[in-house]
Amino acid sequence: EPEVTQTPSHQVTQMGQEVILRCVPISNHLYFYWYRQILGQKVEFLVSFYNNEISEKSEIFDDQFSVERPDGSNFTLKIRSTKLEDSAMYFCASRRGGSNTEAFFGQGTRLTVV
Amino acid sequence: AQSVTQLGSHVSVSEGALVLLRCNYSSSVPPYLFWYVQYPNQGLQLLLKYTTGATLVKGINGFEAEFKKSETSFHLTKPSAHMSDAAEYFCAVSDSGNFNKFYFGSGTKLNVKP
């Protein structure tokens, strides 16, 4: 069964460093998303991406964040100059599109900023 | 704006007992409603969804949920809990016209006692 895969499963980084979280969405999907979940809090929407551009982003998704689909298969989230409060579980999701409403989520990357 | 409230961050039931996980939403437009389940170290898996039509929807693993507009609720039930149902359950809402963003509840961890 097709699935969304995320790497790494756990990333530890020093405050101020840049990190790239990687996702491979399901191959025939057109819509891609990043969500995050700070420990003990809700899963929050960060950004949606369609047709090689951001279609919607939340207030959380400021200039520190960027997304890219560099090669037609990977979908990456870059966080520049990480802060302690960026520590969270980051989920990638993809959706086929059209009337299909189901989003498929990856297993998440746990980012720990120290 | 949409929001989701899940009553009870932890629910414990005995094996064979009824499972009831509560979800209330607020939405300014007709909502689409979802329940996702997360097993340890795995991604979010769709259990069931309501978009239009029949308000009682059946999902995988014997779960079902009923959309009650008057109560703005979408509670998840299963008649008889199984040990394998132990997981975290997330209720989510999206705009009926915009599948680009899900609003998640804070999650309910279900414990099943033998």
XYZ file of C-alpha atoms in Angstrom:
228
model
C 0.000 0.000 0.000
C 1.399 3.398 -0.923
C 2.496 5.527 1.992
C 4.082 8.829 2.815
C 7.589 8.395 4.150
C 9.546 10.878 6.219
C 13.222 11.009 7.085
C 14.791 11.175 9.540
C 12.498 9.834 12.233
C 14.349 11.868 14.837
C 16.600 14.889 14.368
C 18.553 16.660 17.081
C 20.033 20.023 16.208
C 21.750 22.898 17.903
C 19.851 26.126 18.309
C 20.598 28.436 15.405
C 21.354 25.634 12.960
C 19.398 24.937 9.809
C 17.515 21.674 9.382
C 15.847 20.054 6.411
C 13.062 17.588 6.987
C 12.378 15.286 4.100
C 9.213 13.671 2.851
C 8.357 11.437 -0.057
C 4.641 11.838 -0.776
C 2.552 9.227 -2.551
C 3.543 9.296 -6.191
C 0.292 10.323 -7.901
C -0.647 12.915 -5.298
C -0.765 16.581 -6.168
C -1.231 18.365 -2.851
C 1.365 18.372 -0.112
C 1.297 19.590 3.452
C 3.356 20.092 6.551
C 1.874 20.020 10.012
C 3.552 20.081 13.385
C 2.686 18.994 16.888
C 4.465 20.521 19.837
C 4.487 18.052 22.718
C 1.161 18.130 24.512
C -0.444 20.475 22.012
C -2.628 20.172 18.935
C -1.496 19.181 15.501
C -1.150 22.527 13.698
C -1.250 23.314 10.010
C 1.911 24.909 8.642
C 1.665 25.017 4.881
C 0.056 23.526 1.801
C 1.767 23.213 -1.573
C 0.312 22.648 -5.014
C 1.614 23.062 -8.530
C 5.060 23.977 -7.266
C 3.944 26.821 -5.099
C 2.586 27.488 -1.655
C -1.206 27.575 -1.774
C -1.783 28.431 1.861
C 0.291 28.983 4.962
C -0.380 29.630 8.599
C 0.914 32.421 10.805
C 3.467 29.970 12.166
C 5.037 29.620 8.729
C 7.159 32.757 8.750
C 10.366 33.607 6.921
C 12.219 31.058 9.013
C 10.443 28.286 7.110
C 10.510 27.279 3.471
C 9.293 24.337 1.435
C 10.506 22.879 -1.780
C 9.804 20.062 -4.145
C 13.276 19.845 -5.649
C 13.052 16.790 -7.853
C 9.428 15.795 -8.383
C 9.443 13.177 -5.655
C 10.759 14.746 -2.462
C 8.985 17.458 -0.519
C 11.162 19.232 2.005
C 10.666 21.589 4.900
C 13.618 23.795 5.723
C 13.862 25.584 9.035
C 16.541 28.248 9.150
C 18.155 29.257 12.417
C 16.220 26.862 14.606
C 14.861 27.958 17.967
C 14.090 25.913 21.053
C 10.387 26.390 20.404
C 10.710 24.686 17.035
C 11.046 21.378 18.867
C 8.046 19.350 17.766
C 6.860 16.406 15.726
C 6.585 17.435 12.085
C 4.143 15.569 9.879
C 4.120 15.542 6.116
C 0.901 14.711 4.270
C -0.242 14.366 0.695
C -3.570 14.268 -1.064
C -4.431 13.098 -4.524
C -6.650 16.068 -5.275
C -9.953 16.773 -6.940
C -12.898 15.527 -4.957
C -10.714 13.150 -3.011
C -10.580 14.545 0.472
C -8.330 12.064 2.247
C -4.897 13.247 3.292
C -2.297 10.555 3.939
C 0.177 11.343 6.682
C 3.724 10.193 7.235
C 4.983 8.826 10.529
C 6.513 12.143 11.471
C 9.966 13.525 12.231
C 10.641 14.420 15.822
C 12.799 17.546 15.861
C 14.623 18.372 19.069
C 16.418 21.698 19.254
C 18.996 21.912 22.051
C -12.716 29.954 11.868
C -12.779 26.261 12.482
C -11.796 24.556 15.698
C -12.087 21.144 17.301
C -12.426 20.164 20.935
C -11.818 16.648 22.124
C -13.052 16.014 25.636
C -10.725 13.807 27.614
C -7.054 13.581 26.782
C -7.019 10.034 28.169
C -9.782 7.452 28.056
C -9.491 3.995 29.561
C -11.888 1.138 28.830
C -11.898 -2.569 29.450
C -11.551 -4.992 26.589
C -15.019 -5.682 25.197
C -16.488 -2.445 26.529
C -17.960 0.388 24.507
C -15.531 2.996 23.228
C -16.781 6.585 23.071
C -14.413 9.374 22.112
C -15.931 12.828 22.020
C -15.388 15.509 19.413
C -17.101 18.863 19.088
C -16.328 21.327 16.377
C -17.047 24.876 15.428
C -17.232 25.900 11.825
C -18.565 28.892 9.972
C -19.274 26.786 6.880
C -20.524 23.217 6.407
C -17.713 21.106 7.745
C -15.983 18.007 6.570
C -15.097 15.886 9.597
C -12.437 13.244 10.067
C -11.111 10.863 12.653
C -7.483 9.836 12.464
C -5.682 7.243 14.581
C -2.019 7.211 15.459
C -0.339 4.043 16.661
C 3.033 4.359 18.369
C 5.797 5.409 15.996
C 3.429 5.574 13.061
C 1.747 8.303 11.055
C -1.835 9.464 11.219
C -4.176 6.950 9.601
C -7.673 7.880 8.469
C -10.359 5.968 10.364
C -13.413 7.551 8.793
C -14.765 10.772 7.386
C -17.986 12.665 6.912
C -18.394 14.886 3.891
C -22.028 14.797 2.774
C -24.940 12.374 2.834
C -25.553 9.843 5.588
C -24.675 11.273 8.950
C -23.659 7.922 10.431
C -20.387 6.903 8.872
C -18.569 3.644 9.286
C -14.846 3.314 9.218
C -12.131 0.767 9.545
C -11.674 -1.577 12.489
C -15.345 -1.441 13.508
C -15.400 2.270 14.350
C -18.221 4.577 13.426
C -19.132 8.198 14.045
C -22.257 10.247 13.734
C -22.402 13.823 12.535
C -24.913 15.763 14.621
C -25.243 19.260 13.283
C -27.519 20.451 16.088
C -24.930 19.414 18.650
C -21.896 20.289 16.501
C -20.527 16.877 17.387
C -18.818 13.989 15.662
C -18.256 11.428 18.380
C -16.380 8.223 17.616
C -17.721 4.906 18.880
C -16.946 1.231 18.773
C -19.234 -1.306 20.420
C -16.510 -3.574 21.751
C -12.945 -2.477 22.433
C -10.021 -4.633 21.455
C -6.523 -4.462 22.857
C -5.268 -3.446 19.421
C -7.405 -0.282 19.579
C -5.003 1.291 22.065
C -3.708 4.362 20.267
C -4.164 8.108 20.059
C -7.212 9.373 18.193
C -7.508 12.766 16.537
C -10.643 14.481 15.339
C -10.204 17.012 12.542
C -12.338 19.418 10.548
C -11.822 21.104 7.222
C -13.891 23.525 5.206
C -16.191 21.812 2.777
C -14.783 24.074 0.108
C -11.153 23.911 1.088
C -9.379 20.678 1.752
C -6.089 22.444 2.097
C -6.185 22.807 5.813
C -7.225 20.509 8.603
C -7.897 21.737 12.098
C -7.095 19.032 14.602
C -8.240 18.414 18.129
C -5.677 17.835 20.825
C -6.092 14.075 20.664
C -7.394 11.375 22.982
C -5.217 8.510 24.094
C -7.227 5.337 24.384
C -6.056 2.697 26.823
C -7.642 -0.728 26.700
C -7.386 -2.836 29.825
C -7.455 -6.614 29.655
